[in-house]
Amino acid sequence: MDEKDRSPSPTTKHHGGGLVATADLNQIEAPVTWKAYLMCAFATFGGIFFGYDSGYINGVSGSKLFIEAVEGPGKTALSSPHSSLIVSILSSGTFFGALMAGDLADYFGRRTTVIVGCFTYLAGVVVQVSTTIDNPTTALGLIVAGRLLAGFGVGIVSATIIMYMSEICPRKVRGALVSGYQFCITIGLLLASVVVYATKDRQDTGQYRVPIGVQFAWGIILATGLFFLPESPRYYVKRGNIERARASLSSLRGQPGNSHYIEAELSEIVANAELEKKLVYNRGYIGTWANCFSGSLWQAKSNLRRTILGTSLQMMQQWTGVNFIFYYSTPFLKSTHAIENTFLISLIFTLVNVCSTPISFWSIERFGRRPLLIWGAFGMLVCQFIVGIVGVTVGFDHATGTGDNAVANNLSAVNAQIAFIAIFIFFFASTWGPGAWVVIGEVFPLTMRSRGVALSTASNWLWNTIIAVITPYMVGEDQGNLKSKVFFVWGGLCTCAFVYAYFLVPETKGLTLEQVDQMFEESTPRTSSRWRPTQTFASQMGGKEGHLDPTVIEDVRHGV
């Protein structure tokens, strides 16, 4: 490392064993090194859990032996109630797991909580794999219990990993790295499709138990890797352990502990933590939860508005209808009698999802979070309405014949619908898929970040559950049988997301997590893209000769 990187900058000065305060906004974070980049990127592996668990059930639920294990010998399809229960129970578990994650992350630490979530997930996989075809009642119970338990683990991991990544990633690449979480979700979906396809012709219980059992690998890999990663420095500051925060930050940034970059960034975190703490009037367990809902509904800077922003953003992501494609595309396309190889089309959708997501690594830092969400919602609503209009006029909904012998009247129109569904997936995967996760990791102050992210992630899983429960009744041939008309529902909801993003989503690109707090204080969502910080937090609370006020450090250490 260059010697000048080890010494204090002109705007900082070591003084009396405390922390350096800098007024230079360009000096509050170290340059990004490959080591730091790779350490932060590894945490995105947690997305594999979400993606694989969501993807494998779509294929496994069509497995002949799985259907017989759940419904009994001779059955050829899951009943709508059983299909709804098996798919949605995972999301029910993740909802409660995500809510628990906030308390666990504040008490045990972000990294430790993710590891706990991994082992909870592994326990759920073991229960699911123990399913046999001998007793349908037992098989259904084990699958439901195992998916519920695995859901707790996925919920804990999904909420905490976003918080952990947001807190350890350098601001210049934070959006790209957190977007990597969504990319890993798409990889998980693809791996699930590949494994299901590879085992579909087996004549034993491995036809469905192998796809379930493969999940064990993801939990082991993430849990093992996290043992070698440092804890979040912001967690240590929140707990008053500044020296451990320094060691963690040093490891993450690839700088020695006495580097002026480490001093300056740590000073910012400590100063901001103290400023935020003075604004929290309620103490104790109930008070910290109540803090998430404090302030006015009409003030963008209030904690209540931030909680609503995070939870509603995740709600909107689920409302786009993307999970309808990945949970139920195979049975839906089969029910239209317009597609011969529904598995191939489903696999194409998954490939589009995987290949489109990396675009966000560049675009989310180039154009920002707000433009991606606005234009992404616009692109999705256009595609959804086109699919619906074509379907009810000349496409999916018009066929000659009945039952399995039905044939679509206009194959060109059907192909157009397939194409626009793929384009819809492109817009989602490159915008709302990663964008919603990035924003919820950035908008909460340290005093409520763990609970704010937990509530937001729980909202994602709550709406995931609701959609998973109601979709079979919306499109099932023996139920609502909406066919292409279901796309008008998703198109209308994408329109809501477009309006929502324009009026309520702020721009957080290029800001430290501490500067995001200041941006909320001084701008509105529609003016946030023009906001720039003018001074550091450390300089606001500085002592003599550019040094952070020692009383601030002591207050943080002792939780005052």
PDB file of C-alpha atoms in Angstrom, residues 361-532:
ATOM      1  CA  PHE A 361     -25.031  -3.756 -11.422  1.00  0.00           C
ATOM      2  CA  TRP A 362     -24.118  -0.922 -13.797  1.00  0.00           C
ATOM      3  CA  SER A 363     -27.401   0.928 -14.255  1.00  0.00           C
ATOM      4  CA  ILE A 364     -28.245   1.313 -10.557  1.00  0.00           C
ATOM      5  CA  GLU A 365     -24.983   3.208  -9.971  1.00  0.00           C
ATOM      6  CA  ARG A 366     -25.060   5.029 -13.322  1.00  0.00           C
ATOM      7  CA  PHE A 367     -28.670   6.249 -13.304  1.00  0.00           C
ATOM      8  CA  GLY A 368     -29.672   5.803  -9.665  1.00  0.00           C
ATOM      9  CA  ARG A 369     -32.351   3.945  -7.751  1.00  0.00           C
ATOM     10  CA  ARG A 370     -35.261   6.292  -8.420  1.00  0.00           C
ATOM     11  CA  PRO A 371     -35.126   6.344 -12.278  1.00  0.00           C
ATOM     12  CA  LEU A 372     -34.788   2.553 -12.389  1.00  0.00           C
ATOM     13  CA  LEU A 373     -37.908   2.038 -10.297  1.00  0.00           C
ATOM     14  CA  ILE A 374     -39.953   4.623 -12.212  1.00  0.00           C
ATOM     15  CA  TRP A 375     -39.096   3.451 -15.726  1.00  0.00           C
ATOM     16  CA  GLY A 376     -39.030  -0.192 -14.708  1.00  0.00           C
ATOM     17  CA  ALA A 377     -42.618   0.048 -13.469  1.00  0.00           C
ATOM     18  CA  PHE A 378     -43.634   1.789 -16.713  1.00  0.00           C
ATOM     19  CA  GLY A 379     -42.065  -0.951 -18.841  1.00  0.00           C
ATOM     20  CA  MET A 380     -43.739  -3.675 -16.775  1.00  0.00           C
ATOM     21  CA  LEU A 381     -47.214  -2.154 -16.938  1.00  0.00           C
ATOM     22  CA  VAL A 382     -47.001  -1.808 -20.729  1.00  0.00           C
ATOM     23  CA  CYS A 383     -45.991  -5.468 -21.103  1.00  0.00           C
ATOM     24  CA  GLN A 384     -48.672  -6.747 -18.742  1.00  0.00           C
ATOM     25  CA  PHE A 385     -51.463  -4.877 -20.516  1.00  0.00           C
ATOM     26  CA  ILE A 386     -50.249  -6.037 -23.931  1.00  0.00           C
ATOM     27  CA  VAL A 387     -50.240  -9.681 -22.766  1.00  0.00           C
ATOM     28  CA  GLY A 388     -53.745  -9.267 -21.342  1.00  0.00           C
ATOM     29  CA  ILE A 389     -55.191  -7.502 -24.394  1.00  0.00           C
ATOM     30  CA  VAL A 390     -53.706  -9.961 -26.895  1.00  0.00           C
ATOM     31  CA  GLY A 391     -54.822 -12.895 -24.747  1.00  0.00           C
ATOM     32  CA  VAL A 392     -58.485 -11.951 -24.451  1.00  0.00           C
ATOM     33  CA  THR A 393     -58.771 -10.974 -28.132  1.00  0.00           C
ATOM     34  CA  VAL A 394     -56.817 -13.511 -30.187  1.00  0.00           C
ATOM     35  CA  GLY A 395     -54.307 -15.267 -27.926  1.00  0.00           C
ATOM     36  CA  PHE A 396     -54.302 -17.713 -24.989  1.00  0.00           C
ATOM     37  CA  ASP A 397     -58.038 -17.513 -24.350  1.00  0.00           C
ATOM     38  CA  HIS A 398     -59.107 -18.641 -27.827  1.00  0.00           C
ATOM     39  CA  ALA A 399     -58.720 -22.322 -28.656  1.00  0.00           C
ATOM     40  CA  THR A 400     -60.456 -25.024 -30.683  1.00  0.00           C
ATOM     41  CA  GLY A 401     -61.375 -28.265 -28.970  1.00  0.00           C
ATOM     42  CA  THR A 402     -61.664 -29.153 -25.295  1.00  0.00           C
ATOM     43  CA  GLY A 403     -59.447 -30.483 -22.541  1.00  0.00           C
ATOM     44  CA  ASP A 404     -55.989 -31.756 -23.493  1.00  0.00           C
ATOM     45  CA  ASN A 405     -57.003 -31.759 -27.168  1.00  0.00           C
ATOM     46  CA  ALA A 406     -57.574 -28.003 -27.288  1.00  0.00           C
ATOM     47  CA  VAL A 407     -55.359 -26.062 -29.732  1.00  0.00           C
ATOM     48  CA  ALA A 408     -54.838 -22.291 -29.819  1.00  0.00           C
ATOM     49  CA  ASN A 409     -56.461 -20.595 -32.821  1.00  0.00           C
ATOM     50  CA  ASN A 410     -53.659 -18.075 -33.343  1.00  0.00           C
ATOM     51  CA  LEU A 411     -50.181 -19.368 -32.516  1.00  0.00           C
ATOM     52  CA  SER A 412     -48.566 -16.086 -33.608  1.00  0.00           C
ATOM     53  CA  ALA A 413     -50.586 -14.206 -31.014  1.00  0.00           C
ATOM     54  CA  VAL A 414     -49.619 -16.765 -28.364  1.00  0.00           C
ATOM     55  CA  ASN A 415     -45.956 -16.379 -29.284  1.00  0.00           C
ATOM     56  CA  ALA A 416     -46.331 -12.609 -28.961  1.00  0.00           C
ATOM     57  CA  GLN A 417     -47.721 -13.074 -25.460  1.00  0.00           C
ATOM     58  CA  ILE A 418     -44.790 -15.300 -24.532  1.00  0.00           C
ATOM     59  CA  ALA A 419     -42.390 -12.674 -25.890  1.00  0.00           C
ATOM     60  CA  PHE A 420     -43.958  -9.853 -23.870  1.00  0.00           C
ATOM     61  CA  ILE A 421     -43.955 -11.952 -20.708  1.00  0.00           C
ATOM     62  CA  ALA A 422     -40.201 -12.402 -21.290  1.00  0.00           C
ATOM     63  CA  ILE A 423     -39.819  -8.624 -21.823  1.00  0.00           C
ATOM     64  CA  PHE A 424     -41.745  -8.026 -18.601  1.00  0.00           C
ATOM     65  CA  ILE A 425     -39.278 -10.304 -16.786  1.00  0.00           C
ATOM     66  CA  PHE A 426     -36.414  -8.301 -18.318  1.00  0.00           C
ATOM     67  CA  PHE A 427     -37.826  -5.041 -16.917  1.00  0.00           C
ATOM     68  CA  PHE A 428     -38.423  -6.569 -13.492  1.00  0.00           C
ATOM     69  CA  ALA A 429     -35.044  -8.286 -13.232  1.00  0.00           C
ATOM     70  CA  SER A 430     -33.096  -5.164 -14.215  1.00  0.00           C
ATOM     71  CA  THR A 431     -35.080  -2.667 -12.107  1.00  0.00           C
ATOM     72  CA  TRP A 432     -37.567  -3.588  -9.374  1.00  0.00           C
ATOM     73  CA  GLY A 433     -36.015  -6.961  -8.584  1.00  0.00           C
ATOM     74  CA  PRO A 434     -32.732  -5.557  -7.226  1.00  0.00           C
ATOM     75  CA  GLY A 435     -33.860  -1.937  -6.751  1.00  0.00           C
ATOM     76  CA  ALA A 436     -36.349  -2.613  -3.961  1.00  0.00           C
ATOM     77  CA  TRP A 437     -33.742  -4.552  -1.932  1.00  0.00           C
ATOM     78  CA  VAL A 438     -31.135  -1.825  -2.426  1.00  0.00           C
ATOM     79  CA  VAL A 439     -33.430   0.972  -1.234  1.00  0.00           C
ATOM     80  CA  ILE A 440     -34.674  -0.767   1.926  1.00  0.00           C
ATOM     81  CA  GLY A 441     -31.070  -1.366   2.944  1.00  0.00           C
ATOM     82  CA  GLU A 442     -30.291   2.351   2.682  1.00  0.00           C
ATOM     83  CA  VAL A 443     -33.237   4.400   3.976  1.00  0.00           C
ATOM     84  CA  PHE A 444     -33.257   3.528   7.691  1.00  0.00           C
ATOM     85  CA  PRO A 445     -31.122   5.236  10.378  1.00  0.00           C
ATOM     86  CA  LEU A 446     -28.884   3.095  12.557  1.00  0.00           C
ATOM     87  CA  THR A 447     -31.195   3.398  15.578  1.00  0.00           C
ATOM     88  CA  MET A 448     -33.973   1.534  13.734  1.00  0.00           C
ATOM     89  CA  ARG A 449     -32.195  -0.105  10.789  1.00  0.00           C
ATOM     90  CA  SER A 450     -32.473  -3.689  12.030  1.00  0.00           C
ATOM     91  CA  ARG A 451     -36.178  -3.377  12.741  1.00  0.00           C
ATOM     92  CA  GLY A 452     -36.917  -1.275   9.663  1.00  0.00           C
ATOM     93  CA  VAL A 453     -35.276  -3.772   7.313  1.00  0.00           C
ATOM     94  CA  ALA A 454     -36.967  -6.630   9.189  1.00  0.00           C
ATOM     95  CA  LEU A 455     -40.415  -5.036   8.783  1.00  0.00           C
ATOM     96  CA  SER A 456     -39.761  -4.333   5.094  1.00  0.00           C
ATOM     97  CA  THR A 457     -38.599  -7.877   4.394  1.00  0.00           C
ATOM     98  CA  ALA A 458     -41.542  -9.256   6.372  1.00  0.00           C
ATOM     99  CA  SER A 459     -43.817  -7.178   4.125  1.00  0.00           C
ATOM    100  CA  ASN A 460     -42.217  -8.825   1.077  1.00  0.00           C
ATOM    101  CA  TRP A 461     -42.946 -12.272   2.460  1.00  0.00           C
ATOM    102  CA  LEU A 462     -46.427 -11.370   3.677  1.00  0.00           C
ATOM    103  CA  TRP A 463     -47.477 -10.299   0.190  1.00  0.00           C
ATOM    104  CA  ASN A 464     -45.568 -13.212  -1.290  1.00  0.00           C
ATOM    105  CA  THR A 465     -47.728 -15.467   0.895  1.00  0.00           C
ATOM    106  CA  ILE A 466     -50.960 -13.733  -0.037  1.00  0.00           C
ATOM    107  CA  ILE A 467     -50.216 -13.963  -3.768  1.00  0.00           C
ATOM    108  CA  ALA A 468     -49.143 -17.601  -3.456  1.00  0.00           C
ATOM    109  CA  VAL A 469     -52.413 -18.418  -1.649  1.00  0.00           C
ATOM    110  CA  ILE A 470     -54.828 -16.603  -3.965  1.00  0.00           C
ATOM    111  CA  THR A 471     -53.236 -17.298  -7.365  1.00  0.00           C
ATOM    112  CA  PRO A 472     -54.446 -20.936  -7.696  1.00  0.00           C
ATOM    113  CA  TYR A 473     -57.963 -19.679  -7.057  1.00  0.00           C
ATOM    114  CA  MET A 474     -57.548 -16.891  -9.630  1.00  0.00           C
ATOM    115  CA  VAL A 475     -56.313 -19.058 -12.513  1.00  0.00           C
ATOM    116  CA  GLY A 476     -57.313 -22.611 -11.594  1.00  0.00           C
ATOM    117  CA  GLU A 477     -59.630 -24.178 -14.182  1.00  0.00           C
ATOM    118  CA  ASP A 478     -61.951 -25.310 -11.387  1.00  0.00           C
ATOM    119  CA  GLN A 479     -61.824 -21.910  -9.700  1.00  0.00           C
ATOM    120  CA  GLY A 480     -61.615 -18.369 -11.165  1.00  0.00           C
ATOM    121  CA  ASN A 481     -60.141 -19.516 -14.495  1.00  0.00           C
ATOM    122  CA  LEU A 482     -59.109 -15.951 -15.383  1.00  0.00           C
ATOM    123  CA  LYS A 483     -56.635 -17.079 -18.047  1.00  0.00           C
ATOM    124  CA  SER A 484     -55.140 -14.005 -19.746  1.00  0.00           C
ATOM    125  CA  LYS A 485     -57.385 -11.651 -17.796  1.00  0.00           C
ATOM    126  CA  VAL A 486     -55.088 -12.134 -14.792  1.00  0.00           C
ATOM    127  CA  PHE A 487     -52.541  -9.928 -16.577  1.00  0.00           C
ATOM    128  CA  PHE A 488     -54.916  -6.956 -16.300  1.00  0.00           C
ATOM    129  CA  VAL A 489     -54.694  -7.390 -12.525  1.00  0.00           C
ATOM    130  CA  TRP A 490     -50.882  -7.326 -12.608  1.00  0.00           C
ATOM    131  CA  GLY A 491     -50.874  -4.460 -15.124  1.00  0.00           C
ATOM    132  CA  GLY A 492     -53.088  -2.348 -12.879  1.00  0.00           C
ATOM    133  CA  LEU A 493     -50.829  -3.025  -9.910  1.00  0.00           C
ATOM    134  CA  CYS A 494     -47.729  -2.133 -11.966  1.00  0.00           C
ATOM    135  CA  THR A 495     -49.443   1.184 -12.735  1.00  0.00           C
ATOM    136  CA  CYS A 496     -49.754   1.749  -8.978  1.00  0.00           C
ATOM    137  CA  ALA A 497     -46.018   0.996  -8.654  1.00  0.00           C
ATOM    138  CA  PHE A 498     -45.216   3.569 -11.360  1.00  0.00           C
ATOM    139  CA  VAL A 499     -47.156   6.336  -9.582  1.00  0.00           C
ATOM    140  CA  TYR A 500     -45.753   5.261  -6.204  1.00  0.00           C
ATOM    141  CA  ALA A 501     -42.126   5.374  -7.405  1.00  0.00           C
ATOM    142  CA  TYR A 502     -42.522   8.848  -8.928  1.00  0.00           C
ATOM    143  CA  PHE A 503     -44.002  10.486  -5.839  1.00  0.00           C
ATOM    144  CA  LEU A 504     -42.482   8.580  -2.922  1.00  0.00           C
ATOM    145  CA  VAL A 505     -39.114   6.967  -3.739  1.00  0.00           C
ATOM    146  CA  PRO A 506     -36.014   9.121  -2.966  1.00  0.00           C
ATOM    147  CA  GLU A 507     -32.613   8.933  -4.652  1.00  0.00           C
ATOM    148  CA  THR A 508     -29.858   7.465  -2.445  1.00  0.00           C
ATOM    149  CA  LYS A 509     -27.120   6.872  -5.031  1.00  0.00           C
ATOM    150  CA  GLY A 510     -23.559   7.784  -4.025  1.00  0.00           C
ATOM    151  CA  LEU A 511     -24.358   8.606  -0.395  1.00  0.00           C
ATOM    152  CA  THR A 512     -23.082   6.949   2.753  1.00  0.00           C
ATOM    153  CA  LEU A 513     -25.789   5.499   4.975  1.00  0.00           C
ATOM    154  CA  GLU A 514     -25.235   8.426   7.316  1.00  0.00           C
ATOM    155  CA  GLN A 515     -25.647  10.966   4.477  1.00  0.00           C
ATOM    156  CA  VAL A 516     -28.930   9.316   3.462  1.00  0.00           C
ATOM    157  CA  ASP A 517     -30.304  10.335   6.873  1.00  0.00           C
ATOM    158  CA  GLN A 518     -29.296  13.932   6.219  1.00  0.00           C
ATOM    159  CA  MET A 519     -30.829  13.832   2.739  1.00  0.00           C
ATOM    160  CA  PHE A 520     -34.194  12.845   4.240  1.00  0.00           C
ATOM    161  CA  GLU A 521     -33.947  15.855   6.560  1.00  0.00           C
ATOM    162  CA  GLU A 522     -33.230  18.376   3.813  1.00  0.00           C
ATOM    163  CA  SER A 523     -35.097  17.245   0.666  1.00  0.00           C
ATOM    164  CA  THR A 524     -38.197  15.513  -0.699  1.00  0.00           C
ATOM    165  CA  PRO A 525     -38.335  12.385  -2.889  1.00  0.00           C
ATOM    166  CA  ARG A 526     -38.752  14.446  -6.071  1.00  0.00           C
ATOM    167  CA  THR A 527     -35.857  16.785  -5.218  1.00  0.00           C
ATOM    168  CA  SER A 528     -33.581  14.178  -3.625  1.00  0.00           C
ATOM    169  CA  SER A 529     -31.581  13.493  -6.804  1.00  0.00           C
ATOM    170  CA  ARG A 530     -30.246  17.093  -6.681  1.00  0.00           C
ATOM    171  CA  TRP A 531     -29.297  16.975  -2.997  1.00  0.00           C
ATOM    172  CA  ARG A 532     -25.592  16.949  -2.093  1.00  0.00           C
TER     173      ARG A 532
END
